mmCIF file of C-alpha atoms in Angstrom:
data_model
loop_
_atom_site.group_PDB
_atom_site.id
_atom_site.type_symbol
_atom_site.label_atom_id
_atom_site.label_comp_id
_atom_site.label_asym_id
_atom_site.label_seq_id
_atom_site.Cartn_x
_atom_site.Cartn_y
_atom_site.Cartn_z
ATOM 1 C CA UNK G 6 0.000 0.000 0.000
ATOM 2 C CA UNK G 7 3.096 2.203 0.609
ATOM 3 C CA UNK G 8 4.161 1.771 -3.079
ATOM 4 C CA UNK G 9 1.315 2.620 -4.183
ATOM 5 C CA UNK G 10 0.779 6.313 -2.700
ATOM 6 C CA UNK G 11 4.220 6.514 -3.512
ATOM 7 C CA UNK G 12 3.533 5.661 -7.388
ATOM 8 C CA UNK G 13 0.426 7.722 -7.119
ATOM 9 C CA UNK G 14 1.758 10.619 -5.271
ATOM 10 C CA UNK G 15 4.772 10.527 -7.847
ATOM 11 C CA UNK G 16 2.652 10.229 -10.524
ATOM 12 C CA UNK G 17 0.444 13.498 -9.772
ATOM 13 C CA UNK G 18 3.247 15.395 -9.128
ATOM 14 C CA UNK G 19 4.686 14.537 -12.031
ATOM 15 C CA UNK G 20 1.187 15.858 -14.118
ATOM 16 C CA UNK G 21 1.350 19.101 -12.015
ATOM 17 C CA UNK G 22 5.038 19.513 -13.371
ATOM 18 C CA UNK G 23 3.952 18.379 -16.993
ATOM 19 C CA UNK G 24 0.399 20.873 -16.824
ATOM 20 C CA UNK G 25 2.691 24.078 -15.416
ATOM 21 C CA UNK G 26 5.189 23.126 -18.300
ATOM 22 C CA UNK G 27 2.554 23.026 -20.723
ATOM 23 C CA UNK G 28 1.019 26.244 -19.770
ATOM 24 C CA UNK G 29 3.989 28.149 -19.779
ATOM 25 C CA UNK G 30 4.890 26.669 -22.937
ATOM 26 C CA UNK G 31 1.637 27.887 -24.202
ATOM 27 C CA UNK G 32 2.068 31.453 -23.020
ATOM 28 C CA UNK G 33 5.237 31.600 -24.222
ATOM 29 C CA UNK G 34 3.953 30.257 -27.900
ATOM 30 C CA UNK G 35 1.422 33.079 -27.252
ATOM 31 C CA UNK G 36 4.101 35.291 -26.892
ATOM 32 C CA UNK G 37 6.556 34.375 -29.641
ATOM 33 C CA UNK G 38 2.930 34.848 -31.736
ATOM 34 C CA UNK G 39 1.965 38.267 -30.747
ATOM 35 C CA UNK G 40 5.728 38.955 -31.342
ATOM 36 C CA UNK G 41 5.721 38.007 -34.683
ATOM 37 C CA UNK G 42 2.456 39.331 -35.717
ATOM 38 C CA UNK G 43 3.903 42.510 -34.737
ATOM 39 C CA UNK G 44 6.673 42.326 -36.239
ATOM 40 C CA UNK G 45 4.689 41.930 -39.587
ATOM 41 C CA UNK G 46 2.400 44.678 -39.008
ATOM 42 C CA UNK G 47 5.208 46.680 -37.966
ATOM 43 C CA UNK G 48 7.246 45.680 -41.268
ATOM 44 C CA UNK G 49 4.049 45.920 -43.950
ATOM 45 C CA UNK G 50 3.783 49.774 -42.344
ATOM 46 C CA UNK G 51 7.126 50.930 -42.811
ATOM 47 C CA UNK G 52 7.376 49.347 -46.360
ATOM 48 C CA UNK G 53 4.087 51.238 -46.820
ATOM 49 C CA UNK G 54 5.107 54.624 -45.342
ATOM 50 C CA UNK G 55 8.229 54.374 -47.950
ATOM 51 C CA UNK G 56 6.140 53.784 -50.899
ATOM 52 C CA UNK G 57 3.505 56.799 -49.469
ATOM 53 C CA UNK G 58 6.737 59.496 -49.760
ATOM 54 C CA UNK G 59 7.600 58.815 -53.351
ATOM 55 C CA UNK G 60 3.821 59.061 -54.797
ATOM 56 C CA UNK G 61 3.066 61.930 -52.287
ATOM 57 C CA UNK G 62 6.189 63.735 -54.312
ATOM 58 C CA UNK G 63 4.539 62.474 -57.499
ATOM 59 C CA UNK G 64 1.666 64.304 -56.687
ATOM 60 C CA UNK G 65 3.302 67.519 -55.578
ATOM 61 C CA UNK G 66 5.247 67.439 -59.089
ATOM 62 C CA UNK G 67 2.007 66.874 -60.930
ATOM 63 C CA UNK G 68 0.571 69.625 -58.701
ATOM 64 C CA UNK G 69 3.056 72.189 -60.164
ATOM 65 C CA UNK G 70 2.878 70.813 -63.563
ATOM 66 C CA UNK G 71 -1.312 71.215 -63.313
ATOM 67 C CA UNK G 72 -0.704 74.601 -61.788
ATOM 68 C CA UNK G 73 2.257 75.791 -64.683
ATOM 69 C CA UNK G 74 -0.933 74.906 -66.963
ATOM 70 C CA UNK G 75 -3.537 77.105 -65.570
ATOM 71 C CA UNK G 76 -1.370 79.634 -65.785
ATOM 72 C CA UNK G 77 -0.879 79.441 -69.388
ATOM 73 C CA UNK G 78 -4.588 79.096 -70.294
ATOM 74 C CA UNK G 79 -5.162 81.846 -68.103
ATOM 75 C CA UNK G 80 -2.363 83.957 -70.129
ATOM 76 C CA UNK G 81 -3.993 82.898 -73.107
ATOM 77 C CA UNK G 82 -5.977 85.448 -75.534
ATOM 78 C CA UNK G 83 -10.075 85.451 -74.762
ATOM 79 C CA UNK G 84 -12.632 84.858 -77.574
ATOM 80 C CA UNK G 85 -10.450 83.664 -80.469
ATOM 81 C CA UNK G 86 -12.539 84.122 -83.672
ATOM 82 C CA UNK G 87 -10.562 81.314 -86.173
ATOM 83 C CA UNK G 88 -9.947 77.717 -85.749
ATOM 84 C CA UNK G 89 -5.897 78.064 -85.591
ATOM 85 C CA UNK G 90 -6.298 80.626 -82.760
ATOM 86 C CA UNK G 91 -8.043 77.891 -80.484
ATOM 87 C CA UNK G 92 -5.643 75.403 -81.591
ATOM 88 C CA UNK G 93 -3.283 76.259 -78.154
ATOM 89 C CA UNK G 94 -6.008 76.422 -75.875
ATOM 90 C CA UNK G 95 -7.415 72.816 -76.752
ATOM 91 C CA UNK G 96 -3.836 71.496 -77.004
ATOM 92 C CA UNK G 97 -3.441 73.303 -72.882
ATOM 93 C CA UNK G 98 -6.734 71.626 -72.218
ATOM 94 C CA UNK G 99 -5.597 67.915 -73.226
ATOM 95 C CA UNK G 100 -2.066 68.301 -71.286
ATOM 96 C CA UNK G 101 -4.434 69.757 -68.071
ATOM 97 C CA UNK G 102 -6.847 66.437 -68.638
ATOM 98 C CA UNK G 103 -3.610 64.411 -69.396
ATOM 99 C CA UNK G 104 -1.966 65.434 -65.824
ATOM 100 C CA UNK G 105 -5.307 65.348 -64.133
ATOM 101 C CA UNK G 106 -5.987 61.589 -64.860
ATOM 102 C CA UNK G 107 -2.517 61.161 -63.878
ATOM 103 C CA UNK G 108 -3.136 63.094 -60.367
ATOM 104 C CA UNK G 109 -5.867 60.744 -59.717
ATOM 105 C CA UNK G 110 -4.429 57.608 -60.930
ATOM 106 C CA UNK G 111 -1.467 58.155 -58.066
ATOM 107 C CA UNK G 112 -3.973 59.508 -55.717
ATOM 108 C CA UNK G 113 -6.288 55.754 -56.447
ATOM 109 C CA UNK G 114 -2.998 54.136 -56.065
ATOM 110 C CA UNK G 115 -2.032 55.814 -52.575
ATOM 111 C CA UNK G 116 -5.191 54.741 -51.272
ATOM 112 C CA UNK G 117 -5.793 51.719 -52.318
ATOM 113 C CA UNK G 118 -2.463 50.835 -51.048
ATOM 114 C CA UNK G 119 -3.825 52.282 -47.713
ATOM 115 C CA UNK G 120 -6.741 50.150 -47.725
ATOM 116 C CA UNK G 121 -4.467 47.139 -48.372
ATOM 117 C CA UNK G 122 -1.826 47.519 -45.840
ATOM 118 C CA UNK G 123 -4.752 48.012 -43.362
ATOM 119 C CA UNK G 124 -6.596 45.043 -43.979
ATOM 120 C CA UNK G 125 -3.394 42.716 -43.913
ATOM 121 C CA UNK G 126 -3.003 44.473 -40.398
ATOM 122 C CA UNK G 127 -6.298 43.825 -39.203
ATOM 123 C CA UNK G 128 -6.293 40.338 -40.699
ATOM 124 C CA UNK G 129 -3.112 39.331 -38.616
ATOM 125 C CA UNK G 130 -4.649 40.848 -35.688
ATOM 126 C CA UNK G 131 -8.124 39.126 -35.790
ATOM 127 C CA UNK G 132 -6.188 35.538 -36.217
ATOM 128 C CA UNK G 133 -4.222 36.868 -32.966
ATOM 129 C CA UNK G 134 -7.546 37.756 -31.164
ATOM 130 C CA UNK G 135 -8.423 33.871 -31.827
ATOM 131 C CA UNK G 136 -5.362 32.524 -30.366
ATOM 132 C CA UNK G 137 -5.460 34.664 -27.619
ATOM 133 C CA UNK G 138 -9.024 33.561 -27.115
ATOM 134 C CA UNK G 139 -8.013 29.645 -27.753
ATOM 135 C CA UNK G 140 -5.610 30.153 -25.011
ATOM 136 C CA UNK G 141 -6.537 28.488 -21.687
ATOM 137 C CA UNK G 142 -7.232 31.602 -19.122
ATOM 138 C CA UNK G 143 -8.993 34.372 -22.135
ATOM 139 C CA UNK G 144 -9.488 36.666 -19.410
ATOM 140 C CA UNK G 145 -5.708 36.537 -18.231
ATOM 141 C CA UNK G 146 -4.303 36.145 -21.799
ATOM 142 C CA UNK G 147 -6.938 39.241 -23.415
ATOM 143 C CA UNK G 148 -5.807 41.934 -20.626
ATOM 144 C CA UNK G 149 -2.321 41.172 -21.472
ATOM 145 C CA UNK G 150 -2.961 41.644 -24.834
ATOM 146 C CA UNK G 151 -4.426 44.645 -24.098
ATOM 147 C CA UNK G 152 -1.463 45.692 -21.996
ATOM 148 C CA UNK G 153 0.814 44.860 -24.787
ATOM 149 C CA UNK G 154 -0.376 46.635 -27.387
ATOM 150 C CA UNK G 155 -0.895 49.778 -25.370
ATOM 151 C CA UNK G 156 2.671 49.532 -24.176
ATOM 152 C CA UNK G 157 4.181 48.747 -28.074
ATOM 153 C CA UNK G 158 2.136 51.464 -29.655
ATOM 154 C CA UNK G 159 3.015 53.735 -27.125
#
């Protein structure tokens, strides 16, 4: 009977060992995750941000060049009475539509790069809200979540 609590007493303490080491290797697989996921959003942003500076000068440049225009049809003679007269004006007006499609084809661009780098982020973070909620204490794991991201965007 000795050996046996012994066994048995042996054997639950080795489970209690074996459950801690599981849930710290759980929180620390939690951890590595909200690391990485992080580290992604963190990465997709910058690359973003770099991209945003060169078509933000894009549009600045097409900004002047759209501005240089309406200067020049503003310069140009009023109420031309022959066809070869007009001929500057409509050539103006094509360059001005020209540049403006341009603008707007950059300014799509910007945006809908926007909208994509977003929705990756919120992707990765809405698998991490499942994990986080898969893990075994949700309230414990959620507040440090919570605590985490306030203290990494801060």
């Amino acid at each position: 009977m000795t050996a046996f609590r012994f066994v048995f007493f042996g054997a639950a303490l080795a489970l209690s060992v074996s459950a801690v080491s599981a849930a710290e290797a759980k929180q620390t697989s939690l951890d590595s995750q909200i690391f990485q996921v992080f580290e992604r959003i963190d990465g997709r942003t910058n690359d973003h941000e770099q991209n945003v500076v060169a078509a933000r000068a894009r549009l600045d440049e097409l900004s002047g060049e759209i501005e240089t225009l309406r200067a020049k049809i503003a310069n140009l003679p009023a109420g031309a009475v022959d066809a070869d007269s007009g001929q500057p004006r409509r050539v103006l007006h094509g360059q001005m539509i020209s540049l403006s499609a341009e603008y707007l084809n950059q300014s799509f661009k910007l945006v809908d790069s926007a909208a994509a780098v977003i929705s990756a982020n919120l992707s990765d973070l809405a698998k991490l809200a499942e994990e986080v909620r898969k893990s075994s204490d949700p309230t414990s794991g959620a507040l440090k979540l919570q605590n985490r991201i306030q203290r990494n965007v801060a």
